[in-house]
GROMACS .gro file of C-alpha atoms in nm:
model
  219
    1UNK     CA    1  12.583  10.071  12.006
    2UNK     CA    2  12.404  10.395  11.909
    3UNK     CA    3  12.437  10.735  12.069
    4UNK     CA    4  12.257  11.062  11.991
    5UNK     CA    5  12.376  11.380  12.162
    6UNK     CA    6  12.185  11.709  12.126
    7UNK     CA    7  12.061  11.611  11.782
    8UNK     CA    8  11.834  11.849  11.595
    9UNK     CA    9  11.658  11.818  11.260
   10UNK     CA   10  11.495  12.075  11.035
   11UNK     CA   11  11.378  12.058  10.676
   12UNK     CA   12  11.500  12.347  10.464
   13UNK     CA   13  11.470  12.683  10.639
   14UNK     CA   14  11.177  12.578  10.855
   15UNK     CA   15  11.179  12.535  11.233
   16UNK     CA   16  11.336  12.231  11.395
   17UNK     CA   17  11.097  11.936  11.387
   18UNK     CA   18  11.318  11.739  11.626
   19UNK     CA   19  11.543  11.906  11.881
   20UNK     CA   20  11.790  11.821  12.154
   21UNK     CA   21  11.757  11.444  12.114
   22UNK     CA   22  11.997  11.269  12.353
   23UNK     CA   23  11.967  10.895  12.408
   24UNK     CA   24  12.145  10.563  12.369
   25UNK     CA   25  12.043  10.230  12.219
   26UNK     CA   26  12.244   9.949  12.374
   27UNK     CA   27  12.331   9.613  12.225
   28UNK     CA   28  12.063   9.343  12.276
   29UNK     CA   29  11.802   9.606  12.377
   30UNK     CA   30  11.432   9.622  12.284
   31UNK     CA   31  11.234   9.945  12.269
   32UNK     CA   32  10.916  10.094  12.131
   33UNK     CA   33  10.917  10.436  11.963
   34UNK     CA   34  10.583  10.611  11.996
   35UNK     CA   35  10.415  10.950  11.985
   36UNK     CA   36  10.129  11.125  11.803
   37UNK     CA   37  10.103  11.135  11.425
   38UNK     CA   38  10.349  11.384  11.283
   39UNK     CA   39  10.574  11.370  11.590
   40UNK     CA   40  10.874  11.266  11.381
   41UNK     CA   41  10.896  10.890  11.438
   42UNK     CA   42  10.974  10.810  11.075
   43UNK     CA   43  11.232  11.090  11.060
   44UNK     CA   44  11.407  10.949  11.366
   45UNK     CA   45  11.407  10.599  11.215
   46UNK     CA   46  11.560  10.742  10.897
   47UNK     CA   47  11.837  10.904  11.100
   48UNK     CA   48  11.897  10.571  11.274
   49UNK     CA   49  11.920  10.408  10.930
   50UNK     CA   50  12.170  10.673  10.816
   51UNK     CA   51  11.946  10.777  10.527
   52UNK     CA   52  11.877  11.120  10.680
   53UNK     CA   53  12.142  11.350  10.823
   54UNK     CA   54  12.061  11.559  11.130
   55UNK     CA   55  12.096  11.937  11.115
   56UNK     CA   56  12.309  11.942  11.427
   57UNK     CA   57  12.440  11.724  11.706
   58UNK     CA   58  12.635  11.399  11.728
   59UNK     CA   59  12.517  11.063  11.595
   60UNK     CA   60  12.746  10.770  11.675
   61UNK     CA   61  12.664  10.437  11.510
   62UNK     CA   62  12.862  10.122  11.590
   63UNK     CA   63  13.146  10.340  11.724
   64UNK     CA   64  13.155  10.557  11.410
   65UNK     CA   65  13.075  10.929  11.394
   66UNK     CA   66  12.799  10.933  11.130
   67UNK     CA   67  12.899  11.284  11.016
   68UNK     CA   68  13.243  11.165  10.902
   69UNK     CA   69  13.132  10.855  10.713
   70UNK     CA   70  13.189  10.834  10.339
   71UNK     CA   71  12.908  10.717  10.110
   72UNK     CA   72  13.061  10.368  10.104
   73UNK     CA   73  13.106  10.376  10.481
   74UNK     CA   74  12.739  10.456  10.534
   75UNK     CA   75  12.639  10.175  10.297
   76UNK     CA   76  12.861   9.931  10.487
   77UNK     CA   77  12.700  10.021  10.820
   78UNK     CA   78  12.350   9.993  10.672
   79UNK     CA   79  12.419   9.626  10.599
   80UNK     CA   80  12.419   9.576  10.976
   81UNK     CA   81  12.068   9.724  11.000
   82UNK     CA   82  11.736   9.569  10.901
   83UNK     CA   83  11.451   9.811  10.835
   84UNK     CA   84  11.079   9.783  10.760
   85UNK     CA   85  10.948  10.098  10.589
   86UNK     CA   86  10.577  10.180  10.571
   87UNK     CA   87  10.602  10.176  10.190
   88UNK     CA   88  10.772   9.830  10.203
   89UNK     CA   89  11.014   9.899   9.912
   90UNK     CA   90  10.992   9.553   9.759
   91UNK     CA   91  11.138   9.507   9.411
   92UNK     CA   92  10.850   9.439   9.173
   93UNK     CA   93  11.054   9.222   8.932
   94UNK     CA   94  11.160   8.981   9.208
   95UNK     CA   95  10.943   8.710   9.362
   96UNK     CA   96  10.855   8.712   9.731
   97UNK     CA   97  11.130   8.454   9.790
   98UNK     CA   98  11.386   8.659   9.595
   99UNK     CA   99  11.296   8.981   9.778
  100UNK     CA  100  11.337   8.816  10.118
  101UNK     CA  101  11.663   8.645  10.016
  102UNK     CA  102  11.812   8.966   9.874
  103UNK     CA  103  12.007   9.072  10.189
  104UNK     CA  104  12.176   8.731  10.194
  105UNK     CA  105  12.265   8.757   9.826
  106UNK     CA  106  12.415   9.101   9.887
  107UNK     CA  107  12.628   8.947  10.162
  108UNK     CA  108  12.757   8.690   9.913
  109UNK     CA  109  12.587   8.389  10.071
  110UNK     CA  110  12.536   8.069   9.869
  111UNK     CA  111  12.169   7.996   9.796
  112UNK     CA  112  12.215   7.632   9.891
  113UNK     CA  113  12.299   7.751  10.242
  114UNK     CA  114  12.001   7.981  10.290
  115UNK     CA  115  11.711   7.856  10.076
  116UNK     CA  116  11.557   7.639  10.348
  117UNK     CA  117  11.581   7.920  10.603
  118UNK     CA  118  11.410   8.169  10.370
  119UNK     CA  119  11.130   7.924  10.292
  120UNK     CA  120  11.080   7.846  10.662
  121UNK     CA  121  11.060   8.216  10.749
  122UNK     CA  122  10.807   8.278  10.470
  123UNK     CA  123  10.588   8.002  10.612
  124UNK     CA  124  10.626   8.156  10.959
  125UNK     CA  125  10.493   8.494  10.842
  126UNK     CA  126  10.206   8.332  10.651
  127UNK     CA  127  10.348   8.361  10.299
  128UNK     CA  128  10.422   7.995  10.233
  129UNK     CA  129  10.175   7.992   9.944
  130UNK     CA  130  10.307   8.318   9.797
  131UNK     CA  131  10.675   8.229   9.761
  132UNK     CA  132  10.677   8.270   9.382
  133UNK     CA  133  10.434   8.564   9.366
  134UNK     CA  134  10.550   8.906   9.248
  135UNK     CA  135  10.481   9.211   9.470
  136UNK     CA  136  10.220   9.369   9.237
  137UNK     CA  137   9.980   9.080   9.307
  138UNK     CA  138  10.034   9.081   9.685
  139UNK     CA  139   9.795   9.254   9.923
  140UNK     CA  140   9.918   9.534  10.148
  141UNK     CA  141   9.940   9.299  10.444
  142UNK     CA  142  10.131   9.040  10.241
  143UNK     CA  143  10.378   9.303  10.122
  144UNK     CA  144  10.428   9.412  10.482
  145UNK     CA  145  10.502   9.057  10.595
  146UNK     CA  146  10.746   9.010  10.306
  147UNK     CA  147  10.922   9.334  10.405
  148UNK     CA  148  10.947   9.213  10.766
  149UNK     CA  149  11.090   8.878  10.656
  150UNK     CA  150  11.347   9.056  10.438
  151UNK     CA  151  11.445   9.281  10.729
  152UNK     CA  152  11.512   8.995  10.972
  153UNK     CA  153  11.650   8.719  10.746
  154UNK     CA  154  12.015   8.826  10.784
  155UNK     CA  155  11.985   8.861  11.163
  156UNK     CA  156  12.093   9.228  11.169
  157UNK     CA  157  12.258   9.393  11.468
  158UNK     CA  158  11.981   9.654  11.466
  159UNK     CA  159  11.621   9.617  11.349
  160UNK     CA  160  11.406   9.925  11.279
  161UNK     CA  161  11.035   9.868  11.212
  162UNK     CA  162  10.789  10.146  11.123
  163UNK     CA  163  10.435  10.038  11.223
  164UNK     CA  164  10.510   9.671  11.139
  165UNK     CA  165  10.169   9.542  11.255
  166UNK     CA  166   9.958   9.817  11.100
  167UNK     CA  167   9.816   9.614  10.808
  168UNK     CA  168   9.767   9.274  10.972
  169UNK     CA  169   9.504   9.124  11.201
  170UNK     CA  170   9.575   9.117  11.578
  171UNK     CA  171   9.667   8.747  11.593
  172UNK     CA  172   9.922   8.779  11.312
  173UNK     CA  173  10.046   9.102  11.469
  174UNK     CA  174  10.122   8.909  11.787
  175UNK     CA  175  10.302   8.642  11.583
  176UNK     CA  176  10.519   8.906  11.417
  177UNK     CA  177  10.599   9.063  11.755
  178UNK     CA  178  10.710   8.721  11.881
  179UNK     CA  179  10.943   8.703  11.582
  180UNK     CA  180  11.097   9.037  11.684
  181UNK     CA  181  11.128   8.921  12.047
  182UNK     CA  182  11.306   8.600  11.942
  183UNK     CA  183  11.537   8.800  11.716
  184UNK     CA  184  11.614   9.027  12.011
  185UNK     CA  185  11.694   8.725  12.230
  186UNK     CA  186  11.947   8.614  11.969
  187UNK     CA  187  12.129   8.947  11.998
  188UNK     CA  188  11.956   9.201  11.772
  189UNK     CA  189  11.863   9.542  11.912
  190UNK     CA  190  11.503   9.625  11.814
  191UNK     CA  191  11.326   9.961  11.770
  192UNK     CA  192  10.957   9.937  11.680
  193UNK     CA  193  10.761  10.253  11.595
  194UNK     CA  194  10.393  10.211  11.677
  195UNK     CA  195  10.074  10.392  11.782
  196UNK     CA  196   9.933  10.076  11.939
  197UNK     CA  197   9.932  10.139  12.315
  198UNK     CA  198   9.761   9.805  12.388
  199UNK     CA  199  10.036   9.623  12.200
  200UNK     CA  200  10.310   9.804  12.392
  201UNK     CA  201  10.139   9.731  12.723
  202UNK     CA  202  10.181   9.359  12.661
  203UNK     CA  203  10.562   9.387  12.668
  204UNK     CA  204  10.797   9.504  12.941
  205UNK     CA  205  11.006   9.715  12.707
  206UNK     CA  206  11.166  10.057  12.708
  207UNK     CA  207  10.962  10.337  12.549
  208UNK     CA  208  11.097  10.628  12.349
  209UNK     CA  209  10.819  10.888  12.332
  210UNK     CA  210  10.834  11.178  12.087
  211UNK     CA  211  10.626  11.482  12.179
  212UNK     CA  212  10.657  11.842  12.060
  213UNK     CA  213  10.987  11.764  11.889
  214UNK     CA  214  11.154  11.622  12.201
  215UNK     CA  215  11.223  11.265  12.309
  216UNK     CA  216  11.130  11.129  12.649
  217UNK     CA  217  11.274  10.793  12.757
  218UNK     CA  218  11.087  10.559  12.992
  219UNK     CA  219  11.283  10.252  13.101
   0.00000   0.00000   0.00000
């Protein structure tokens, strides 16, 4: 589904921060992305989301060469990807419910067909009492859970999550991981960036490890 070949990334005229990245992400796969702080995990997720272009190399997404995509073409492919950023990117003028339902509205779905599903998911992530709250009154952990719900509600082909359990307690973190696992079982490929070694050790999943600008893959 995704293929990187000899991909490199530099910012401005500086040295390459990522170099010679060659790997594949197959359909229905589950993997953790890890490495020390500053290793480039967020940059790699942004390239996977097509919001950051590599300096060199080939990036193939859903059988499309990312370098040849038009602006509209990139936007179309992004609709097949769910992403949880560390800054959440919720819209402050929309309620929690409206933020989570937004991907379905963009797809042209009828609210009568999805309202119950959105409400059920909000209860699952512990936001059942915050459905009508606006983001400015939510805690950091609540915003994170809303962002996760928004990322998974449309059952994307690819889910990218940047430290998705960083602001929640361990029991809720496990609950969120189970949500990702169930989404993966239904066909979504999952990439979770995390520093939490103990969390990764609980799952028999592939690891993509960034170190000194290079990627090491452990199946």
